[in-house]
Short mmCIF file of C-alpha atoms in Angstrom, two decimals:
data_model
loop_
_atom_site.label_atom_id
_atom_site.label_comp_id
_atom_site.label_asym_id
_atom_site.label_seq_id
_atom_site.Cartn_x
_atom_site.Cartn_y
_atom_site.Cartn_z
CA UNK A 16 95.00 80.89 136.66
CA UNK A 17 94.59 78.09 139.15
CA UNK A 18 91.62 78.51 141.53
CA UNK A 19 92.92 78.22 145.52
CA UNK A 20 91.85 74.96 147.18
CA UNK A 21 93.22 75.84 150.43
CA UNK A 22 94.69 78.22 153.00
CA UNK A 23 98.00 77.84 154.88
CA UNK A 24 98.89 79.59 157.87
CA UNK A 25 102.38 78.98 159.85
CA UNK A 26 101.82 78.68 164.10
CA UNK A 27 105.09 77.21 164.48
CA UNK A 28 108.67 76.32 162.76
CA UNK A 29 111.36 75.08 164.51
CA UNK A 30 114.18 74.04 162.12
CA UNK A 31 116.58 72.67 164.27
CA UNK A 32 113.63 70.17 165.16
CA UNK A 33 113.07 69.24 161.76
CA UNK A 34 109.07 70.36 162.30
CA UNK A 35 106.30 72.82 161.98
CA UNK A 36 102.88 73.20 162.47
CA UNK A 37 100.39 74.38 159.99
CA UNK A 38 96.79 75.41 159.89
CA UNK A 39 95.31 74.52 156.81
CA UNK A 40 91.66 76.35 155.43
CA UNK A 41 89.41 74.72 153.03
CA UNK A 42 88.84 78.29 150.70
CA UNK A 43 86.61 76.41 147.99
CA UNK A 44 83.03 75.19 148.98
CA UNK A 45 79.83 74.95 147.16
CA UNK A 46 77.58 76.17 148.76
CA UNK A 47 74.35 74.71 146.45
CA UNK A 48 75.21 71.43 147.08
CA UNK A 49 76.67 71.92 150.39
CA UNK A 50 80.14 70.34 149.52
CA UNK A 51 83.57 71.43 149.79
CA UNK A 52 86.93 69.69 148.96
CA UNK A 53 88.03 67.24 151.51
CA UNK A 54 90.44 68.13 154.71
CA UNK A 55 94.16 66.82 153.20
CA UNK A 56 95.18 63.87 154.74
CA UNK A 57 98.56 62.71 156.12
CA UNK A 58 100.23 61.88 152.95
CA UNK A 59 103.83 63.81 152.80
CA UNK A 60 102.96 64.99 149.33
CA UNK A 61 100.34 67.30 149.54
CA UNK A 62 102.01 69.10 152.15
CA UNK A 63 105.21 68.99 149.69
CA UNK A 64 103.09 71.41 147.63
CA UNK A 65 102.31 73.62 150.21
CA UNK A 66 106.12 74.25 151.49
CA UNK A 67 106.90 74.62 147.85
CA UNK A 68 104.38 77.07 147.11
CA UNK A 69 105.59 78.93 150.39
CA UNK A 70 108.78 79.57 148.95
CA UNK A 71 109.19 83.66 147.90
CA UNK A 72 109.61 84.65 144.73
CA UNK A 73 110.28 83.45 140.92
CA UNK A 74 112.88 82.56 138.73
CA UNK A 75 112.58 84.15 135.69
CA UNK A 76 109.49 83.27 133.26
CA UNK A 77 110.17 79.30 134.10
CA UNK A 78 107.96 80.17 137.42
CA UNK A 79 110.52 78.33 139.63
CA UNK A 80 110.39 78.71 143.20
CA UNK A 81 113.70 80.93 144.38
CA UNK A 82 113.35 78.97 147.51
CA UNK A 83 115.46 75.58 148.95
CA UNK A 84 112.58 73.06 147.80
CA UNK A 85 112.52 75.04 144.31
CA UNK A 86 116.10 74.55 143.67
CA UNK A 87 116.12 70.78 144.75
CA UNK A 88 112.68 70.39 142.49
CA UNK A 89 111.01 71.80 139.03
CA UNK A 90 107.83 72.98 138.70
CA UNK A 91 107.39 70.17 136.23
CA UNK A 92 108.78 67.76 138.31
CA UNK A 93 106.28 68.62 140.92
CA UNK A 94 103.20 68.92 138.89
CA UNK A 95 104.16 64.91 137.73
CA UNK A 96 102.21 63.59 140.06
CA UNK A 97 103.44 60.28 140.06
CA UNK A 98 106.81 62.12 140.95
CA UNK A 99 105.28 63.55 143.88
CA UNK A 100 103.66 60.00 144.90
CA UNK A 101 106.97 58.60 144.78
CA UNK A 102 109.11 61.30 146.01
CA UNK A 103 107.63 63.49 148.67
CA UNK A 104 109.03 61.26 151.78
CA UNK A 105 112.46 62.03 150.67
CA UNK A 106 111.53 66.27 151.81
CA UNK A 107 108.85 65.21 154.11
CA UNK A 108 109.29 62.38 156.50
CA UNK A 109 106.08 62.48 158.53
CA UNK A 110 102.67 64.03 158.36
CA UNK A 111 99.96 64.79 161.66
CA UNK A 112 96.39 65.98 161.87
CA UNK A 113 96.28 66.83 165.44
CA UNK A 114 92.98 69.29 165.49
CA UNK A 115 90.31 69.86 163.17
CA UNK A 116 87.64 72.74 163.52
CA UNK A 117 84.11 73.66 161.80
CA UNK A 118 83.99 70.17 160.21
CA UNK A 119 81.49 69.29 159.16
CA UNK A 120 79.58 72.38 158.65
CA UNK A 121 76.14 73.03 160.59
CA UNK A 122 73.62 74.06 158.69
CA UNK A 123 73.26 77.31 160.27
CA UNK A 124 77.19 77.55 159.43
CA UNK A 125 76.16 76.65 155.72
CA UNK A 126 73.51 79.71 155.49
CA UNK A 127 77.10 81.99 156.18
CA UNK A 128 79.10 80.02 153.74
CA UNK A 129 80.60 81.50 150.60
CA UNK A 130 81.80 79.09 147.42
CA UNK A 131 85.46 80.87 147.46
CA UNK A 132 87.35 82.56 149.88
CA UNK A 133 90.09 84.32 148.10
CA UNK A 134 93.67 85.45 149.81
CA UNK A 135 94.10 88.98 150.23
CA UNK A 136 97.76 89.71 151.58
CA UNK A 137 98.14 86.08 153.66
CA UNK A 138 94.28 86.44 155.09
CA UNK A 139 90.89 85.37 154.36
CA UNK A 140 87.43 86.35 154.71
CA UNK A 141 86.50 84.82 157.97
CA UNK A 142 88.98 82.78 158.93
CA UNK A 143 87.56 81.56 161.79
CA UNK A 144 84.98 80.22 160.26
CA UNK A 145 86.03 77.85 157.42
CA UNK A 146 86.78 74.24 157.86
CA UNK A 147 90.26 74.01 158.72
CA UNK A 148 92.90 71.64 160.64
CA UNK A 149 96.28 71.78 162.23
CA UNK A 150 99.21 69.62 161.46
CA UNK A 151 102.48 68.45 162.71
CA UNK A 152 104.76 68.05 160.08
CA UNK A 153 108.29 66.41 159.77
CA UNK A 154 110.69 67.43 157.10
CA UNK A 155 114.31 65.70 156.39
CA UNK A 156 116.36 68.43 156.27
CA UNK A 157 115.88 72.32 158.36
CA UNK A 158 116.52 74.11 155.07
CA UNK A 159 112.85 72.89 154.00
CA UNK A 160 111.84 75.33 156.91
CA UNK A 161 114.04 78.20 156.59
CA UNK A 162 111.55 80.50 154.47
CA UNK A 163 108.81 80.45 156.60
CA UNK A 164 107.86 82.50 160.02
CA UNK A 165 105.03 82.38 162.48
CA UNK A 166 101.90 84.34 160.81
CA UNK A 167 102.88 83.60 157.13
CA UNK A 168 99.94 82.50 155.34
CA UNK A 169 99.38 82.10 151.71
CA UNK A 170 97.22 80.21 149.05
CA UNK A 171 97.36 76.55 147.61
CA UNK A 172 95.89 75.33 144.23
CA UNK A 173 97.51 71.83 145.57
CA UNK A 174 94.79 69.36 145.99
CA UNK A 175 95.18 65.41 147.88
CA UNK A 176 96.88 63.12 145.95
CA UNK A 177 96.34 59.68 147.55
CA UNK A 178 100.06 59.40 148.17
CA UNK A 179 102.48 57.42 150.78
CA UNK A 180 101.73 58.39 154.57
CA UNK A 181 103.52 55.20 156.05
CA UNK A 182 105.82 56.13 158.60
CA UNK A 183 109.23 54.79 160.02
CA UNK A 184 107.40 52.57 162.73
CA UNK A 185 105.54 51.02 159.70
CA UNK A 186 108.56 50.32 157.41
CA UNK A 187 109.82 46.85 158.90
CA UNK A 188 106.82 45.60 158.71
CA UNK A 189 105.02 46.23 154.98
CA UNK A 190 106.36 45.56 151.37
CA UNK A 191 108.81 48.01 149.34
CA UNK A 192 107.15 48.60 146.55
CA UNK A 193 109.25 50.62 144.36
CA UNK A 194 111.18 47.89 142.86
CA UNK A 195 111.06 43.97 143.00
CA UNK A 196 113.62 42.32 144.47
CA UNK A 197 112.81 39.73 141.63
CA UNK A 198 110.56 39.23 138.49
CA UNK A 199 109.58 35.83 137.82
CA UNK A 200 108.40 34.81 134.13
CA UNK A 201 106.43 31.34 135.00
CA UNK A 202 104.50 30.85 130.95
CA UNK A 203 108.09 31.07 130.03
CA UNK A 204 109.41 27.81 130.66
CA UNK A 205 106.28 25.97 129.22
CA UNK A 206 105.58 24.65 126.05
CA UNK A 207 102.21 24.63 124.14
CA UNK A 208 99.45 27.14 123.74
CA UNK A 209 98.75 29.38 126.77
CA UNK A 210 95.86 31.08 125.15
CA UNK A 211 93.42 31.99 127.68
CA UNK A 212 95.95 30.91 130.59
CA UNK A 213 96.57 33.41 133.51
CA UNK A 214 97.53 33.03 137.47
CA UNK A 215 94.43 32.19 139.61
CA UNK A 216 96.44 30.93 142.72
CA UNK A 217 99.83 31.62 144.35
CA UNK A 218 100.66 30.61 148.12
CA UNK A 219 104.30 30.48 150.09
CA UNK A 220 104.29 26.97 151.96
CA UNK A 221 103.53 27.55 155.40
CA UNK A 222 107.08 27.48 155.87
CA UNK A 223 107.87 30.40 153.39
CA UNK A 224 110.39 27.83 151.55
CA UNK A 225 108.60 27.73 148.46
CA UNK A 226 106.33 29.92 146.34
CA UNK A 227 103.10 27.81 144.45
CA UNK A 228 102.12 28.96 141.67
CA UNK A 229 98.53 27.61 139.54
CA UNK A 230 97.03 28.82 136.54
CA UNK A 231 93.18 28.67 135.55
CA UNK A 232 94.36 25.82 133.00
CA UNK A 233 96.17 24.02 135.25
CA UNK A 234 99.67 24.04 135.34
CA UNK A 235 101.81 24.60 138.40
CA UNK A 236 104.95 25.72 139.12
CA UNK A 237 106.66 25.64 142.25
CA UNK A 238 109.58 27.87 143.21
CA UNK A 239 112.15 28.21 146.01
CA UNK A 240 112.48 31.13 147.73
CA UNK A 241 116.34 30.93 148.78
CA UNK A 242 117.20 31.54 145.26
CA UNK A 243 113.86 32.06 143.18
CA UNK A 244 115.28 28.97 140.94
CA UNK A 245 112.10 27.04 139.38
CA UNK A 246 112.28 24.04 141.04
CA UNK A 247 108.53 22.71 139.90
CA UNK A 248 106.62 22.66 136.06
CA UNK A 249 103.81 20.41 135.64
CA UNK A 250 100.43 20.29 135.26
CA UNK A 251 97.55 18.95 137.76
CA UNK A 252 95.02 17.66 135.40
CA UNK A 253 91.77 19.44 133.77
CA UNK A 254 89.81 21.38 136.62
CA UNK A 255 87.09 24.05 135.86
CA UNK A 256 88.19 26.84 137.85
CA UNK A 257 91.24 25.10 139.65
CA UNK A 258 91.42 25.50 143.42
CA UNK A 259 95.22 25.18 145.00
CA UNK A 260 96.28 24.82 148.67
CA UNK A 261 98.81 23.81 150.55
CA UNK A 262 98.64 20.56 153.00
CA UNK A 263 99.41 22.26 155.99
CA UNK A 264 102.55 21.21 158.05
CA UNK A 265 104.50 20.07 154.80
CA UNK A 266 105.69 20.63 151.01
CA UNK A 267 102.53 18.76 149.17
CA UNK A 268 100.23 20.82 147.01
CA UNK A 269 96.83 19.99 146.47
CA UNK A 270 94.80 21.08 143.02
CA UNK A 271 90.61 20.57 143.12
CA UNK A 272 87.76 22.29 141.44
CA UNK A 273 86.26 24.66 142.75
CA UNK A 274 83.17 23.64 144.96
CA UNK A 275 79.57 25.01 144.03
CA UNK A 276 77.74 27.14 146.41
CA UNK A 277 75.06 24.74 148.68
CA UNK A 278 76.86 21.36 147.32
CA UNK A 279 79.21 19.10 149.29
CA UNK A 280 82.58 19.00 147.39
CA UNK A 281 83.58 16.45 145.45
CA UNK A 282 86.51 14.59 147.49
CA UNK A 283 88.66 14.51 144.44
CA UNK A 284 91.99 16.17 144.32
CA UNK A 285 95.51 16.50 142.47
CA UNK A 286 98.46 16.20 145.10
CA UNK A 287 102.18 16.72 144.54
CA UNK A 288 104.90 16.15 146.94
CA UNK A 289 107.33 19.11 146.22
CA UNK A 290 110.21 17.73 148.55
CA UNK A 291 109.92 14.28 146.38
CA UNK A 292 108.95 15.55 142.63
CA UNK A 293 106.14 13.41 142.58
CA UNK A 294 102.38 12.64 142.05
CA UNK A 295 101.15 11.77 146.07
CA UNK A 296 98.03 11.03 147.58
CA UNK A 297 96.80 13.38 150.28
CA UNK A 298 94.24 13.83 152.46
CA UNK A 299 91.48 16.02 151.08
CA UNK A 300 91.72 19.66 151.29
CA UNK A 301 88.14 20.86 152.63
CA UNK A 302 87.06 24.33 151.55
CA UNK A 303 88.24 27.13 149.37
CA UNK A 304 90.84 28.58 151.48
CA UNK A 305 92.58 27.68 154.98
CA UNK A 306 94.14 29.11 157.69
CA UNK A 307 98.31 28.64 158.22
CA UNK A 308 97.51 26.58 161.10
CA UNK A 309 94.83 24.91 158.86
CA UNK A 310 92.66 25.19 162.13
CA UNK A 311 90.26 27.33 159.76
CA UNK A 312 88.80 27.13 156.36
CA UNK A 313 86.15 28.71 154.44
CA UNK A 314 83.79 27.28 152.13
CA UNK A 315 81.02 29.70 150.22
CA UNK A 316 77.31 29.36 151.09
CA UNK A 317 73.74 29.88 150.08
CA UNK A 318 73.58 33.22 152.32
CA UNK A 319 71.41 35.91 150.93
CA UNK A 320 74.37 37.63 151.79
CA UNK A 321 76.90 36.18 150.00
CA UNK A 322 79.46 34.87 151.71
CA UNK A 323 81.31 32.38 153.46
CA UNK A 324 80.72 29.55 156.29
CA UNK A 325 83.83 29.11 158.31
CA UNK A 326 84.81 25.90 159.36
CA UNK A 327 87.64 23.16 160.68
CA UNK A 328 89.11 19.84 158.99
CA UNK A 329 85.49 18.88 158.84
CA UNK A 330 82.77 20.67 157.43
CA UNK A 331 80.49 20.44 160.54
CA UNK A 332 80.30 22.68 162.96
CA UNK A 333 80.73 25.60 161.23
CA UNK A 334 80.07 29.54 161.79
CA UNK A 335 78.30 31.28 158.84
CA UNK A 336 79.73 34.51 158.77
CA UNK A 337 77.13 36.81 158.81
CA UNK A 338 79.12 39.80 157.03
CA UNK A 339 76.82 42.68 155.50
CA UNK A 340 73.39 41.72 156.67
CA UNK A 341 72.61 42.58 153.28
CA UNK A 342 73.15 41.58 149.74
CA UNK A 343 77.36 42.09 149.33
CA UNK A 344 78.81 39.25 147.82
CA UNK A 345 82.40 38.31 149.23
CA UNK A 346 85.14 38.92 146.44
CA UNK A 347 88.43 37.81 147.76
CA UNK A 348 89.39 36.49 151.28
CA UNK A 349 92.78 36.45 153.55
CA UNK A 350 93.58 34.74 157.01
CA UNK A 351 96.21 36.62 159.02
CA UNK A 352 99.31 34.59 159.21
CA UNK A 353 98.75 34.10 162.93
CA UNK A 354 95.21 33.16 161.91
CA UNK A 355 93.39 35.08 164.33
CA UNK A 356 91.51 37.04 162.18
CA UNK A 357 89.66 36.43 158.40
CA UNK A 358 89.34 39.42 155.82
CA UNK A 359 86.57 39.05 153.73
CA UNK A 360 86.46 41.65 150.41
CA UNK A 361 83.18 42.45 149.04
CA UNK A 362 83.10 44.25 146.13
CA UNK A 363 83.70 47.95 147.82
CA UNK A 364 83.85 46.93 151.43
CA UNK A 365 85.68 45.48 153.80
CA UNK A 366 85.43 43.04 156.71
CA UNK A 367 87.36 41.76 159.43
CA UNK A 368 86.11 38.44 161.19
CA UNK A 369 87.48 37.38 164.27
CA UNK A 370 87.97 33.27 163.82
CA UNK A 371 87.38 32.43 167.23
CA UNK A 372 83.65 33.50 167.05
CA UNK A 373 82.98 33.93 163.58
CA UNK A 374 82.08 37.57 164.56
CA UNK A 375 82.94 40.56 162.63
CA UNK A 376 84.61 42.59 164.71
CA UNK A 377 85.72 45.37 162.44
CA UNK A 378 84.47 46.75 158.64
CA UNK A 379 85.52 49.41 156.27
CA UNK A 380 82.68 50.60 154.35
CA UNK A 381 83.49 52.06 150.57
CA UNK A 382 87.19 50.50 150.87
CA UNK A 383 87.54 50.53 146.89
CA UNK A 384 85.72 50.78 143.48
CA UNK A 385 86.71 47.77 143.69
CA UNK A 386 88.01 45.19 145.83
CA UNK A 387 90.11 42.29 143.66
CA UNK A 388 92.47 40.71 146.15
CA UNK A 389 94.16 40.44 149.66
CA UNK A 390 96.92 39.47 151.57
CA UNK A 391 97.69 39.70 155.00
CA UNK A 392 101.51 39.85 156.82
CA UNK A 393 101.47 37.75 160.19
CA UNK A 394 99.60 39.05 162.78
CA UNK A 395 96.51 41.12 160.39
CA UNK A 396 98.19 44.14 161.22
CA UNK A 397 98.67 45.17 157.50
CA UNK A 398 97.16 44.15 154.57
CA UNK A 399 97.86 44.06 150.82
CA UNK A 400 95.46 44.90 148.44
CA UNK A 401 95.20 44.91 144.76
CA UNK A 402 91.79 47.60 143.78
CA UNK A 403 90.79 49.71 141.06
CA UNK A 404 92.97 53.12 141.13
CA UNK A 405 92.68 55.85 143.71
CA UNK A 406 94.39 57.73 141.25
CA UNK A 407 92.33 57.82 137.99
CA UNK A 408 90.95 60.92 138.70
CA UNK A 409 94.32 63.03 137.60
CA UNK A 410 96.27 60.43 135.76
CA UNK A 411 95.23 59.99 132.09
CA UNK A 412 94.82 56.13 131.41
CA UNK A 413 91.18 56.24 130.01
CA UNK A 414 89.49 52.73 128.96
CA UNK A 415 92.72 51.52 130.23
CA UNK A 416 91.76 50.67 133.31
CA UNK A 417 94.83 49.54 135.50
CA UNK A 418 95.07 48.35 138.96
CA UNK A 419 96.83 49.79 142.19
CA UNK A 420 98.86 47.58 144.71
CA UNK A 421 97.98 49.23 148.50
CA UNK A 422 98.76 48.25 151.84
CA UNK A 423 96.40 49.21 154.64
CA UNK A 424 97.66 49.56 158.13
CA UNK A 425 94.45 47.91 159.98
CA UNK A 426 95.26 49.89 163.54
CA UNK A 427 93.25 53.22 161.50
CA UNK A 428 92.36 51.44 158.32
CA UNK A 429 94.34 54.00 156.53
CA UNK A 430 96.02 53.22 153.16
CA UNK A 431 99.76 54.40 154.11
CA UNK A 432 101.29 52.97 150.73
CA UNK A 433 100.21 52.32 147.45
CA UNK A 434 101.86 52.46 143.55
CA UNK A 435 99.91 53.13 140.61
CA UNK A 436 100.05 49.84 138.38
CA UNK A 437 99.63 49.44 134.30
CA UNK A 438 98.83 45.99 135.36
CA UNK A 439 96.20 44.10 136.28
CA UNK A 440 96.47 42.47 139.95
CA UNK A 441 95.51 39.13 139.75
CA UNK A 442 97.01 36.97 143.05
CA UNK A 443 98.81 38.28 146.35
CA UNK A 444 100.45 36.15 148.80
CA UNK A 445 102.95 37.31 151.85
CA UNK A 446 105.30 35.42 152.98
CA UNK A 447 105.05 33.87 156.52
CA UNK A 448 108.40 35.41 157.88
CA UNK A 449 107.39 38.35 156.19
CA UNK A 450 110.28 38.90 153.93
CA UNK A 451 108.14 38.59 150.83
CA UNK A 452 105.41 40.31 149.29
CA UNK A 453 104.57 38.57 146.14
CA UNK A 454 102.29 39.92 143.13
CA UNK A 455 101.00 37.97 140.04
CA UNK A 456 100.90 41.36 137.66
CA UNK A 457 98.97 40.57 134.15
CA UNK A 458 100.14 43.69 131.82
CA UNK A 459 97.61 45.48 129.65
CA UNK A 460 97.71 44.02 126.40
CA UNK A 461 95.69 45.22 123.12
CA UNK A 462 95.72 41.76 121.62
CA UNK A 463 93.38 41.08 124.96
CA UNK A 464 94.16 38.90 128.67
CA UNK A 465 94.83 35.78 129.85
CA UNK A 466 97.17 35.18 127.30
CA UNK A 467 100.15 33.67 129.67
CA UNK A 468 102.27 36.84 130.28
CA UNK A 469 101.60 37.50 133.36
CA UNK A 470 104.89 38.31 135.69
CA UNK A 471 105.30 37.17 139.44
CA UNK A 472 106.81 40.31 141.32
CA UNK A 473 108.16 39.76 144.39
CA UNK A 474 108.60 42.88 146.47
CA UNK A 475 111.00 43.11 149.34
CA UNK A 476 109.96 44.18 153.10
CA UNK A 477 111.07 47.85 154.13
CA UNK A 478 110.69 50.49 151.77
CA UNK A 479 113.59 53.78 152.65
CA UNK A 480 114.03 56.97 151.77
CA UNK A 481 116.36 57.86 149.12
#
């Protein structure tokens, strides 16, 4: 027998408005360590359980719900929780937390608190007291609604699932991640031995008519974006840890090493004119990445912090970025298309920099496990990152430790879509009219990495309900 997590009481349904509001308890606390299971979020899904569970009744021994939700969904069907992830926004179109009460908990209101509240007849033990919250909720169709009246309460072993909460003011503006518009297979069309060879770089051309593409052994490929035909294989030379970037305003690519921390770079470069299919030279490409404007670039430095000077065509002036204050060495970095504003990801946090001032102006401690990479869309509004799962806590993958591709909407930092990878996440880049997302995936392997099959994904923008 399932032990509740939380309370539901109905204050409101209106089916013909497609909405009700629900107060949700926290029943389970303990009390020794003076923790409790979290508020739910806005995710659709969680809230998917509790309408389900509200349903009356069984069918039969296969503990189906006699209700509408039970006959459009199976128990097991439910209980797959990458099913529910994926699902839940075709029942439940939007989720709101619009009050919260007794949260957190004085410590006079912990000396009252029990570990579990348990349901007798739709009540609880003093109500009034537990944590709870209200929420607006959206559903697709009134029949979702039609079981439940004002007072009905009832117990919920459901517990958050880190699912989808984007809503339809979002969806023109971040990726579709449930199925790539196209796969690309770049190690492919090579010849020779791609042992140890993996994507370390992938940009669209500041025009968004190409996709770059570099591995850490140095072969490029170039592709166009009207069709996704390969319209570029070659190879820029030997680099340790190869560096690409775009010359801004055109099609030539630029390949260098990458710069030690504290040293002036070494003005020595690779350039390709995509437009002409040939070997170029090029001015030199200062720093490790650059703004679309190329008005900005960053260049690591001898911090105690560990992180980044930013900087223009020239390496002096610059503004050292004084990000953490602290020891927190800067993972992976994005400038917003409009280039108004640099994210910097640490290994667990995140930071915004406005590049005006060099000032961070915004930061999300704890962001991840485990911060790997970042893209922005235009105007920093939404970002993509590829982190350590959210989601390893109930789905069974073990040593095998794969990656999740999110997008954060910035306004809240609030993670409003994500899917559950058996990859690992190794570039991002968005296009600059933000039609593209696009995703270097490297697939678990037991033979080991880095072995040249990763796959370039490149997601659509606009994810719908089915």
């Amino acid at each position: 027998m399932s032990t509740d997590m939380y309370g539901v009481r109905v204050l409101a349904v209106e089916p013909d408005e497609l909405r009700a509001r629900l107060k949700v308890f926290v029943v389970y606390y303990d009390v020794g360590s003076r923790t409790h299971i979290p508020l739910p979020d806005e995710e659709p899904n969680t809230f998917l359980h509790f309408l389900w569970e509200a349903a009356s009744g069984y069918l039969g021994d296969g503990d189906d719900r006699t209700g509408p939700l039970g006959r459009a969904m199976s128990t097991s069907q439910l209980l797959d929780y990458e099913w529910a992830d994926t699902n839940a926004r075709r029942f439940i179109s939007r989720v709101e937390r619009v009050r919260i009460r007794n949260h957190p908990l004085t410590d006079d209101q912990w000396e009252d608190m029990h570990d579990v509240y348990y349901e007798r007849d739709g009540a609880w033990k003093d109500e009034d007291l537990l944590v709870q919250a209200e929420y607006e909720i959206r559903v697709t169709d009134r029949k979702w609604l039609e079981p439940l009246s004002v007072g009905d309460g009832w117990g919920s072993a459901a517990f958050p699932l880190n699912g989808d909460s984007w809503t339809a003011e979002d969806s023109p503006h971040i990726p579709d991640l449930a199925q790539p518009a196209v796969t690309l297979l770049p190690f492919e069309t090579g010849t020779g031995s791609v042992e140890y060879d993996h994507v370390n770089g992938m940009d669209f051309s500041d025009d968004g008519e190409y996709l770059a593409v570099c591995s850490d052994q140095g072969r490029v490929w170039v592709y166009d974006t009207a069709e996704w035909s390969e319209v570029v294989h070659t190879h820029a030379g030997d680099w340790i840890v190869p560096l690409m970037m775009w010359v801004p305003g055109g099609h030539v690519l630029v390949v260098k090493g990458y710069s030690t921390v504290g040293e002036p770079e070494e003005r020595k470069q690779w350039a390709y004119d995509v437009d002409r299919r040939a070997e170029v030279e090029a001015p030199f490409q200062l720093g490790h990445r650059r703004s679309r404007d190329g008005a900005h670039r960053i260049t690591p430095n001898g911090a105690r912090e560990g992180g980044f000077d930013l900087h223009g065509d020239e390496r002096e002036p610059f503004h050292r970025v004084s990000h953490a204050g602290e020891w927190d060495p800067i993972q992976c970095t994005a400038f917003s298309g409009d280039s108004s504003r640099l994210f910097l990801g640490a290994q667990q946090n995140l930071y915004v920099v406005d590049t005006t001032t060099g000032e961070v102006i915004d930061k999300v401690h704890d962001a991840s496990e485990r911060l790997f990479t970042l893209a922005s869309n235009e105007d920093g509004g939404y970002l993509a990152v590829g982190s350590f799962s959210r989601k390893l806590s109930y789905l069974e993958f073990r040593e095998r430790r794969p990656h999740e591709l999110c997008v954060w909407r910035m306004a809240d930092k609030k993670i409003i879509l994500g899917r559950q990878l058996r990859t690992y996440v190794d570039a991002l880049s968005w296009s600059p009219d933000n039609r593209w997302l696009a995703a270097a995936l490297e697939p678990l392997s037991d033979q080991g990495f880095h072995r040249g099959k990763a796959e370039l994904a490149v997601f659509p923008m606009g994810p719908v309900d089915d």
